[in-house]
Amino acid sequence: MRKEYASLRRRPFLAPVWLAALVGALIVALGIWLLGAASTTTVFVMRHAEKAEAPAEDPPLSPAGEARALELAQHFGRAPNALGFGSIIVSELRRTQDTVRPLANRLGIPVIVVPAGDPAEAARRALDENRGGRVLIVGHSDTVPAIVEELSGEQVPEMSELEYGVVYVVAVPRFSRAAVTRFDLP
């Protein structure tokens, strides 16, 4: 009987310790979850570089486009931590892939190919696979505004066929409204 009495006496003493440890672990887990949930995904959306006139179907980059692709690699590749790009998303068309090839090679990051006619898929993959990180999406004059709208809910002006070097930076926080900023690269 003494042994039972001794074990009963210890339990009330240890209960507050275990209860405090459990509450502390729950608070730490909640803090980690909130930190991850509050992260902002930054998406850079731009049009491919200048394309050649021929062939009409899936043309490569023109010499000016190749130069722009190298400038893009220099510009984004030398930024602090290379802007921390986690991946690059492009369409299946050659000109988008050729635009990012020098940058992807320089940074050693993957290039994800999505259908050109599905801007929602590009936006979804950017947000789902890069939560809290940075991603570059290279599209076309008719898909860049649609991608920005999918990411932010904001409409941006249509792009002309002659407009190159425009970059939209879309900051997509987890719990609030996205912000869109437009930059013109040289």
mmCIF file of C-alpha atoms in Angstrom:
data_model
loop_
_atom_site.group_PDB
_atom_site.id
_atom_site.type_symbol
_atom_site.label_atom_id
_atom_site.label_comp_id
_atom_site.label_asym_id
_atom_site.label_seq_id
_atom_site.Cartn_x
_atom_site.Cartn_y
_atom_site.Cartn_z
ATOM 1 C CA MET A 1 0.000 0.000 0.000
ATOM 2 C CA ARG A 2 2.859 2.368 0.630
ATOM 3 C CA LYS A 3 4.079 1.978 -2.959
ATOM 4 C CA GLU A 4 0.711 3.004 -4.371
ATOM 5 C CA TYR A 5 0.626 6.020 -2.082
ATOM 6 C CA ALA A 6 4.126 7.090 -3.125
ATOM 7 C CA SER A 7 3.304 6.924 -6.855
ATOM 8 C CA LEU A 8 0.146 8.957 -6.320
ATOM 9 C CA ARG A 9 2.130 11.620 -4.543
ATOM 10 C CA ARG A 10 4.575 12.034 -7.437
ATOM 11 C CA ARG A 11 1.967 12.361 -10.173
ATOM 12 C CA PRO A 12 0.486 15.667 -9.036
ATOM 13 C CA PHE A 13 4.013 17.083 -8.789
ATOM 14 C CA LEU A 14 4.942 16.053 -12.381
ATOM 15 C CA ALA A 15 1.602 16.961 -13.987
ATOM 16 C CA PRO A 16 2.314 20.733 -14.154
ATOM 17 C CA VAL A 17 5.754 20.032 -15.645
ATOM 18 C CA TRP A 18 4.343 17.826 -18.400
ATOM 19 C CA LEU A 19 1.475 20.195 -19.011
ATOM 20 C CA ALA A 20 3.870 23.162 -19.351
ATOM 21 C CA ALA A 21 6.100 21.180 -21.752
ATOM 22 C CA LEU A 22 3.082 20.227 -23.876
ATOM 23 C CA VAL A 23 1.826 23.821 -24.041
ATOM 24 C CA GLY A 24 5.342 25.042 -24.913
ATOM 25 C CA ALA A 25 5.651 22.506 -27.736
ATOM 26 C CA LEU A 26 2.258 23.566 -29.108
ATOM 27 C CA ILE A 27 3.259 27.243 -29.024
ATOM 28 C CA VAL A 28 6.528 26.513 -30.858
ATOM 29 C CA ALA A 29 4.700 24.413 -33.488
ATOM 30 C CA LEU A 30 2.106 27.160 -33.985
ATOM 31 C CA GLY A 31 4.840 29.782 -34.366
ATOM 32 C CA ILE A 32 6.652 27.703 -36.986
ATOM 33 C CA TRP A 33 3.403 27.153 -38.886
ATOM 34 C CA LEU A 34 2.545 30.872 -38.808
ATOM 35 C CA LEU A 35 6.022 31.809 -39.998
ATOM 36 C CA GLY A 36 5.713 29.431 -42.956
ATOM 37 C CA ALA A 37 2.145 30.450 -43.683
ATOM 38 C CA ALA A 38 2.927 34.161 -43.679
ATOM 39 C CA SER A 39 5.644 33.859 -46.298
ATOM 40 C CA THR A 40 5.433 35.864 -49.496
ATOM 41 C CA THR A 41 6.073 34.378 -52.928
ATOM 42 C CA THR A 42 7.678 36.774 -55.395
ATOM 43 C CA VAL A 43 7.003 36.050 -59.056
ATOM 44 C CA PHE A 44 8.813 37.842 -61.883
ATOM 45 C CA VAL A 45 6.774 37.680 -65.113
ATOM 46 C CA MET A 46 8.194 38.786 -68.441
ATOM 47 C CA ARG A 47 7.912 38.231 -72.158
ATOM 48 C CA HIS A 48 10.475 36.270 -74.139
ATOM 49 C CA ALA A 49 13.251 38.127 -75.965
ATOM 50 C CA GLU A 50 13.018 39.268 -79.592
ATOM 51 C CA LYS A 51 12.193 36.466 -82.005
ATOM 52 C CA ALA A 52 13.362 35.896 -85.561
ATOM 53 C CA GLU A 53 10.943 36.539 -88.420
ATOM 54 C CA ALA A 54 11.282 33.062 -89.936
ATOM 55 C CA PRO A 55 10.185 30.348 -89.628
ATOM 56 C CA ALA A 56 6.652 31.460 -88.845
ATOM 57 C CA GLU A 57 5.967 28.531 -86.532
ATOM 58 C CA ASP A 58 8.066 28.408 -83.341
ATOM 59 C CA PRO A 59 10.840 30.798 -84.436
ATOM 60 C CA PRO A 60 14.152 30.986 -82.565
ATOM 61 C CA LEU A 61 15.513 34.182 -81.050
ATOM 62 C CA SER A 62 16.884 36.860 -83.340
ATOM 63 C CA PRO A 63 20.438 38.120 -82.765
ATOM 64 C CA ALA A 64 18.936 40.977 -80.714
ATOM 65 C CA GLY A 65 16.969 38.400 -78.718
ATOM 66 C CA GLU A 66 20.080 36.338 -78.047
ATOM 67 C CA ALA A 67 21.828 39.477 -76.815
ATOM 68 C CA ARG A 68 18.833 40.259 -74.575
ATOM 69 C CA ALA A 69 18.930 36.703 -73.161
ATOM 70 C CA LEU A 70 22.596 37.171 -72.246
ATOM 71 C CA GLU A 71 21.790 40.560 -70.681
ATOM 72 C CA LEU A 72 19.005 38.915 -68.696
ATOM 73 C CA ALA A 73 21.474 36.339 -67.370
ATOM 74 C CA GLN A 74 23.907 39.126 -66.464
ATOM 75 C CA HIS A 75 21.218 41.280 -64.853
ATOM 76 C CA PHE A 76 19.470 38.614 -62.787
ATOM 77 C CA GLY A 77 22.554 36.451 -62.307
ATOM 78 C CA ARG A 78 24.618 39.130 -60.592
ATOM 79 C CA ALA A 79 21.878 40.415 -58.307
ATOM 80 C CA PRO A 80 22.363 39.594 -54.607
ATOM 81 C CA ASN A 81 21.992 35.807 -54.310
ATOM 82 C CA ALA A 82 20.770 35.857 -57.920
ATOM 83 C CA LEU A 83 17.443 37.074 -56.509
ATOM 84 C CA GLY A 84 17.098 33.624 -54.969
ATOM 85 C CA PHE A 85 15.193 32.151 -57.921
ATOM 86 C CA GLY A 86 14.007 28.654 -57.081
ATOM 87 C CA SER A 87 12.902 27.833 -60.595
ATOM 88 C CA ILE A 88 12.022 29.247 -63.982
ATOM 89 C CA ILE A 89 8.724 28.543 -65.750
ATOM 90 C CA VAL A 90 8.462 28.793 -69.548
ATOM 91 C CA SER A 91 6.153 27.661 -72.330
ATOM 92 C CA GLU A 92 6.900 24.793 -74.667
ATOM 93 C CA LEU A 93 7.884 27.223 -77.425
ATOM 94 C CA ARG A 94 11.528 27.569 -78.320
ATOM 95 C CA ARG A 95 11.815 31.339 -77.870
ATOM 96 C CA THR A 96 10.866 31.256 -74.175
ATOM 97 C CA GLN A 97 13.305 28.450 -73.454
ATOM 98 C CA ASP A 98 16.105 30.163 -75.393
ATOM 99 C CA THR A 99 15.451 33.384 -73.449
ATOM 100 C CA VAL A 100 16.122 31.768 -70.059
ATOM 101 C CA ARG A 101 18.741 29.173 -71.006
ATOM 102 C CA PRO A 102 21.786 31.391 -70.173
ATOM 103 C CA LEU A 103 20.256 32.392 -66.823
ATOM 104 C CA ALA A 104 19.237 28.856 -65.883
ATOM 105 C CA ASN A 105 22.696 27.550 -66.783
ATOM 106 C CA ARG A 106 24.374 30.304 -64.806
ATOM 107 C CA LEU A 107 22.238 29.695 -61.708
ATOM 108 C CA GLY A 108 21.911 25.925 -62.064
ATOM 109 C CA ILE A 109 18.164 25.950 -61.460
ATOM 110 C CA PRO A 110 15.417 23.913 -63.124
ATOM 111 C CA VAL A 111 13.311 25.114 -66.022
ATOM 112 C CA ILE A 112 9.670 23.992 -65.856
ATOM 113 C CA VAL A 113 7.743 23.790 -69.128
ATOM 114 C CA VAL A 114 3.986 24.472 -69.140
ATOM 115 C CA PRO A 115 1.558 24.856 -72.071
ATOM 116 C CA ALA A 116 1.659 28.331 -73.629
ATOM 117 C CA GLY A 117 -2.128 28.525 -73.785
ATOM 118 C CA ASP A 118 -2.612 27.888 -70.058
ATOM 119 C CA PRO A 119 -1.551 30.933 -68.008
ATOM 120 C CA ALA A 120 -3.449 29.588 -64.991
ATOM 121 C CA GLU A 121 -1.175 26.523 -64.941
ATOM 122 C CA ALA A 122 1.938 28.710 -64.964
ATOM 123 C CA ALA A 123 0.583 30.776 -62.062
ATOM 124 C CA ARG A 124 -0.494 27.693 -60.122
ATOM 125 C CA ARG A 125 2.882 25.985 -60.499
ATOM 126 C CA ALA A 126 4.702 29.159 -59.510
ATOM 127 C CA LEU A 127 2.728 29.475 -56.284
ATOM 128 C CA ASP A 128 2.441 25.787 -55.388
ATOM 129 C CA GLU A 129 6.044 24.800 -56.026
ATOM 130 C CA ASN A 130 7.773 27.975 -54.822
ATOM 131 C CA ARG A 131 5.804 29.059 -51.751
ATOM 132 C CA GLY A 132 7.792 31.748 -49.978
ATOM 133 C CA GLY A 133 10.463 31.825 -52.688
ATOM 134 C CA ARG A 134 11.133 33.572 -55.974
ATOM 135 C CA VAL A 135 10.339 32.332 -59.451
ATOM 136 C CA LEU A 136 10.684 33.694 -62.981
ATOM 137 C CA ILE A 137 7.927 33.094 -65.547
ATOM 138 C CA VAL A 138 8.700 33.837 -69.189
ATOM 139 C CA GLY A 139 5.637 33.978 -71.413
ATOM 140 C CA HIS A 140 4.360 35.701 -74.531
ATOM 141 C CA SER A 141 2.809 39.091 -75.278
ATOM 142 C CA ASP A 142 -0.679 37.609 -75.021
ATOM 143 C CA THR A 143 -0.049 35.465 -71.913
ATOM 144 C CA VAL A 144 1.981 37.782 -69.641
ATOM 145 C CA PRO A 145 -1.034 39.982 -68.721
ATOM 146 C CA ALA A 146 -3.137 36.857 -68.106
ATOM 147 C CA ILE A 147 -0.454 35.330 -65.860
ATOM 148 C CA VAL A 148 -0.170 38.557 -63.842
ATOM 149 C CA GLU A 149 -3.962 38.629 -63.464
ATOM 150 C CA GLU A 150 -4.019 34.984 -62.328
ATOM 151 C CA LEU A 151 -1.360 35.730 -59.710
ATOM 152 C CA SER A 152 -2.706 39.024 -58.411
ATOM 153 C CA GLY A 153 -6.287 39.493 -59.508
ATOM 154 C CA GLU A 154 -5.251 42.812 -61.090
ATOM 155 C CA GLN A 155 -5.545 43.567 -64.770
ATOM 156 C CA VAL A 156 -2.503 44.995 -66.511
ATOM 157 C CA PRO A 157 -2.407 46.597 -69.954
ATOM 158 C CA GLU A 158 -2.045 44.354 -72.978
ATOM 159 C CA MET A 159 1.429 44.096 -74.450
ATOM 160 C CA SER A 160 2.209 45.013 -78.029
ATOM 161 C CA GLU A 161 4.150 42.717 -80.336
ATOM 162 C CA LEU A 162 7.060 45.172 -80.179
ATOM 163 C CA GLU A 163 7.253 45.429 -76.385
ATOM 164 C CA TYR A 164 10.251 43.634 -74.866
ATOM 165 C CA GLY A 165 12.041 44.102 -71.575
ATOM 166 C CA VAL A 166 8.948 44.641 -69.429
ATOM 167 C CA VAL A 167 9.067 42.755 -66.126
ATOM 168 C CA TYR A 168 6.139 42.516 -63.729
ATOM 169 C CA VAL A 169 7.061 41.727 -60.141
ATOM 170 C CA VAL A 170 4.117 40.185 -58.302
ATOM 171 C CA ALA A 171 4.427 39.785 -54.536
ATOM 172 C CA VAL A 172 1.879 37.208 -53.388
ATOM 173 C CA PRO A 173 1.542 37.070 -49.588
ATOM 174 C CA ARG A 174 -0.236 34.102 -48.066
ATOM 175 C CA PHE A 175 -2.896 36.058 -46.168
ATOM 176 C CA SER A 176 -3.373 39.327 -48.001
ATOM 177 C CA ARG A 177 -3.728 40.879 -51.432
ATOM 178 C CA ALA A 178 -0.944 40.642 -54.008
ATOM 179 C CA ALA A 179 0.989 43.697 -55.171
ATOM 180 C CA VAL A 180 2.129 44.261 -58.772
ATOM 181 C CA THR A 181 5.054 46.432 -59.856
ATOM 182 C CA ARG A 182 6.164 47.014 -63.438
ATOM 183 C CA PHE A 183 9.810 47.526 -64.429
ATOM 184 C CA ASP A 184 11.343 48.196 -67.825
ATOM 185 C CA LEU A 185 14.698 46.564 -68.440
ATOM 186 C CA PRO A 186 17.056 48.251 -70.893
#
